[in-house]
Amino acid sequence: QVQLVQSGAEVKKPGASVKVSCKASGYTFTSYHMHWVRQAPGQGLEWMGIINPSGGSTRYTQKFQGRVTLTRDTSTRTVYMELSSLTSEDTAVYYCARGEQWPIWGQGTMVTVSS
Amino acid sequence: QAVVTQEPSLTVSPGGTVTLTCGSSTGAVTSGHYPYWFQQKPGQAPRTLIYDTNNKHSWTPARFSGSLLGGKAALTLSGAQPEDEAEYYCLLSYTDARPVFGGGTKLTVL
C-alpha cells in the first residue's frame, strides 16, 4: 500500500544539524512532489518546503530559507530534510506528506533540541 | 507571507451541525487557493479530509463537506459524532506556490 516511513526520533544540541528521512513505497516515487511540515509541541502545523523527486527542484518558505535543505535519492525512494543551526525553537515533530491531494503522511519524526 | 485565520475553538452537540471557516489576510478565499482541510487527533499525524475546496478522499466520512462561504473556505460537519472531536487545520495555496496553514480549530463534541 501507499506508505511513507520516516526515520526515528533525534536529540540534538543547539547549533547542530539534523537530517530526517522519509521513505516512500506503493507508488511511483518520481510522479509526486513531497511536502515537509512541522509541528512544535502544542502548536499548529507549519509548511516548510516541497521537493520534486523527479528533478530534485525545491521551494522553501522564507522563514527556513538558507537553513533547510530537501534532497532525494531515487534509487532508495527516499526524501531527506536537513535543518541546520538548530535552536530550541526547532523542537518539533517533522512530517513528510505526499503532494497532489496530500493523500498520505509520514508518521512524524520528533526532533528535540536541547543542551 | 499571508496569514490564514480559523476559529480557535468550536463546540458542537452530538448529531449537530457545525461549520469551520478559513480566511485569508489577502482577501476573499477562492477556488484558486485550492483549500485543503486536515483532521488531527492527539498523538497522531494529520489526515487529509478535503482537497481543492470540496473533494473528498475515499476515507472521508460523508458527514464532512467543503465549500466556499462568504469569502472563506468552509468545512461543514453534519451529524457530529464523538470521534469527530479533533483539531482541524485548513491550508491555502498562494501565487508564490508556498502554501500556508491556518492556526487550527479545536472542535469539541459535547
JSON list of C-alpha atoms in Angstrom, two decimals, chain A residues 3-76:
[
{"chain": "A", "resi": 3, "resn": "GLN", "atom": "CA", "xyz": [3.19, 4.43, 2.66]},
{"chain": "A", "resi": 4, "resn": "LEU", "atom": "CA", "xyz": [5.68, 6.99, 3.94]},
{"chain": "A", "resi": 5, "resn": "VAL", "atom": "CA", "xyz": [8.00, 5.78, 6.68]},
{"chain": "A", "resi": 6, "resn": "GLN", "atom": "CA", "xyz": [10.15, 8.33, 8.48]},
{"chain": "A", "resi": 7, "resn": "SER", "atom": "CA", "xyz": [13.34, 7.90, 10.47]},
{"chain": "A", "resi": 8, "resn": "GLY", "atom": "CA", "xyz": [13.38, 7.78, 14.24]},
{"chain": "A", "resi": 9, "resn": "ALA", "atom": "CA", "xyz": [13.49, 10.45, 16.90]},
{"chain": "A", "resi": 10, "resn": "GLU", "atom": "CA", "xyz": [16.56, 12.66, 17.21]},
{"chain": "A", "resi": 11, "resn": "VAL", "atom": "CA", "xyz": [18.10, 14.67, 20.04]},
{"chain": "A", "resi": 12, "resn": "LYS", "atom": "CA", "xyz": [20.46, 17.43, 19.00]},
{"chain": "A", "resi": 13, "resn": "LYS", "atom": "CA", "xyz": [22.42, 20.19, 20.66]},
{"chain": "A", "resi": 14, "resn": "PRO", "atom": "CA", "xyz": [21.88, 23.85, 19.74]},
{"chain": "A", "resi": 15, "resn": "GLY", "atom": "CA", "xyz": [23.85, 24.80, 16.66]},
{"chain": "A", "resi": 16, "resn": "ALA", "atom": "CA", "xyz": [23.86, 21.28, 15.25]},
{"chain": "A", "resi": 17, "resn": "SER", "atom": "CA", "xyz": [22.08, 19.96, 12.17]},
{"chain": "A", "resi": 18, "resn": "VAL", "atom": "CA", "xyz": [19.54, 17.19, 11.80]},
{"chain": "A", "resi": 19, "resn": "LYS", "atom": "CA", "xyz": [18.65, 15.08, 8.78]},
{"chain": "A", "resi": 20, "resn": "VAL", "atom": "CA", "xyz": [15.29, 13.31, 8.70]},
{"chain": "A", "resi": 21, "resn": "SER", "atom": "CA", "xyz": [14.41, 10.73, 6.07]},
{"chain": "A", "resi": 22, "resn": "CYS", "atom": "CA", "xyz": [11.09, 9.77, 4.50]},
{"chain": "A", "resi": 23, "resn": "LYS", "atom": "CA", "xyz": [10.97, 6.51, 2.55]},
{"chain": "A", "resi": 24, "resn": "ALA", "atom": "CA", "xyz": [8.12, 6.09, 0.07]},
{"chain": "A", "resi": 25, "resn": "SER", "atom": "CA", "xyz": [6.54, 2.88, -1.12]},
{"chain": "A", "resi": 26, "resn": "GLY", "atom": "CA", "xyz": [3.48, 1.75, -3.02]},
{"chain": "A", "resi": 27, "resn": "TYR", "atom": "CA", "xyz": [3.52, 4.36, -5.78]},
{"chain": "A", "resi": 28, "resn": "THR", "atom": "CA", "xyz": [5.72, 5.86, -8.48]},
{"chain": "A", "resi": 29, "resn": "PHE", "atom": "CA", "xyz": [8.17, 7.88, -6.39]},
{"chain": "A", "resi": 30, "resn": "THR", "atom": "CA", "xyz": [9.07, 10.40, -9.09]},
{"chain": "A", "resi": 31, "resn": "SER", "atom": "CA", "xyz": [5.47, 11.22, -10.00]},
{"chain": "A", "resi": 32, "resn": "TYR", "atom": "CA", "xyz": [4.53, 13.18, -6.88]},
{"chain": "A", "resi": 33, "resn": "HIS", "atom": "CA", "xyz": [6.03, 16.09, -5.01]},
{"chain": "A", "resi": 34, "resn": "MET", "atom": "CA", "xyz": [6.79, 15.72, -1.32]},
{"chain": "A", "resi": 35, "resn": "HIS", "atom": "CA", "xyz": [5.96, 18.35, 1.29]},
{"chain": "A", "resi": 36, "resn": "TRP", "atom": "CA", "xyz": [7.58, 18.83, 4.68]},
{"chain": "A", "resi": 37, "resn": "VAL", "atom": "CA", "xyz": [5.55, 20.17, 7.59]},
{"chain": "A", "resi": 38, "resn": "ARG", "atom": "CA", "xyz": [6.49, 20.67, 11.21]},
{"chain": "A", "resi": 39, "resn": "GLN", "atom": "CA", "xyz": [4.57, 20.99, 14.45]},
{"chain": "A", "resi": 40, "resn": "ALA", "atom": "CA", "xyz": [6.07, 22.39, 17.64]},
{"chain": "A", "resi": 41, "resn": "PRO", "atom": "CA", "xyz": [4.73, 20.96, 20.91]},
{"chain": "A", "resi": 42, "resn": "GLY", "atom": "CA", "xyz": [1.17, 22.15, 21.47]},
{"chain": "A", "resi": 43, "resn": "GLN", "atom": "CA", "xyz": [1.27, 24.29, 18.34]},
{"chain": "A", "resi": 44, "resn": "GLY", "atom": "CA", "xyz": [-0.19, 24.19, 14.84]},
{"chain": "A", "resi": 45, "resn": "LEU", "atom": "CA", "xyz": [1.11, 22.90, 11.55]},
{"chain": "A", "resi": 46, "resn": "GLU", "atom": "CA", "xyz": [3.76, 24.85, 9.65]},
{"chain": "A", "resi": 47, "resn": "TRP", "atom": "CA", "xyz": [4.64, 24.27, 6.00]},
{"chain": "A", "resi": 48, "resn": "MET", "atom": "CA", "xyz": [8.38, 24.17, 5.44]},
{"chain": "A", "resi": 49, "resn": "GLY", "atom": "CA", "xyz": [9.02, 23.27, 1.83]},
{"chain": "A", "resi": 50, "resn": "ILE", "atom": "CA", "xyz": [8.50, 20.95, -1.11]},
{"chain": "A", "resi": 51, "resn": "ILE", "atom": "CA", "xyz": [10.68, 18.84, -3.38]},
{"chain": "A", "resi": 52, "resn": "ASN", "atom": "CA", "xyz": [10.02, 17.37, -6.79]},
{"chain": "A", "resi": 53, "resn": "PRO", "atom": "CA", "xyz": [11.59, 13.89, -6.61]},
{"chain": "A", "resi": 54, "resn": "SER", "atom": "CA", "xyz": [11.78, 13.75, -10.39]},
{"chain": "A", "resi": 55, "resn": "GLY", "atom": "CA", "xyz": [14.22, 16.58, -11.00]},
{"chain": "A", "resi": 56, "resn": "GLY", "atom": "CA", "xyz": [15.11, 17.50, -7.42]},
{"chain": "A", "resi": 57, "resn": "SER", "atom": "CA", "xyz": [13.82, 21.08, -7.62]},
{"chain": "A", "resi": 58, "resn": "THR", "atom": "CA", "xyz": [12.85, 22.61, -4.30]},
{"chain": "A", "resi": 59, "resn": "ARG", "atom": "CA", "xyz": [10.92, 25.50, -2.82]},
{"chain": "A", "resi": 60, "resn": "TYR", "atom": "CA", "xyz": [11.05, 26.66, 0.77]},
{"chain": "A", "resi": 61, "resn": "THR", "atom": "CA", "xyz": [9.08, 29.03, 2.91]},
{"chain": "A", "resi": 62, "resn": "GLN", "atom": "CA", "xyz": [11.03, 32.21, 3.59]},
{"chain": "A", "resi": 63, "resn": "LYS", "atom": "CA", "xyz": [11.27, 31.50, 7.30]},
{"chain": "A", "resi": 64, "resn": "PHE", "atom": "CA", "xyz": [13.52, 28.49, 6.67]},
{"chain": "A", "resi": 65, "resn": "GLN", "atom": "CA", "xyz": [15.29, 29.72, 3.54]},
{"chain": "A", "resi": 66, "resn": "GLY", "atom": "CA", "xyz": [19.01, 29.14, 3.94]},
{"chain": "A", "resi": 67, "resn": "ARG", "atom": "CA", "xyz": [18.60, 26.76, 6.85]},
{"chain": "A", "resi": 68, "resn": "VAL", "atom": "CA", "xyz": [16.62, 23.87, 5.34]},
{"chain": "A", "resi": 69, "resn": "THR", "atom": "CA", "xyz": [17.65, 21.60, 2.51]},
{"chain": "A", "resi": 70, "resn": "LEU", "atom": "CA", "xyz": [15.45, 19.00, 0.87]},
{"chain": "A", "resi": 71, "resn": "THR", "atom": "CA", "xyz": [17.09, 16.26, -1.18]},
{"chain": "A", "resi": 72, "resn": "ARG", "atom": "CA", "xyz": [16.07, 12.93, -2.63]},
{"chain": "A", "resi": 73, "resn": "ASP", "atom": "CA", "xyz": [17.58, 9.60, -3.58]},
{"chain": "A", "resi": 74, "resn": "THR", "atom": "CA", "xyz": [15.58, 7.99, -6.35]},
{"chain": "A", "resi": 75, "resn": "SER", "atom": "CA", "xyz": [17.41, 4.67, -6.01]},
{"chain": "A", "resi": 76, "resn": "THR", "atom": "CA", "xyz": [16.08, 4.22, -2.48]}
]
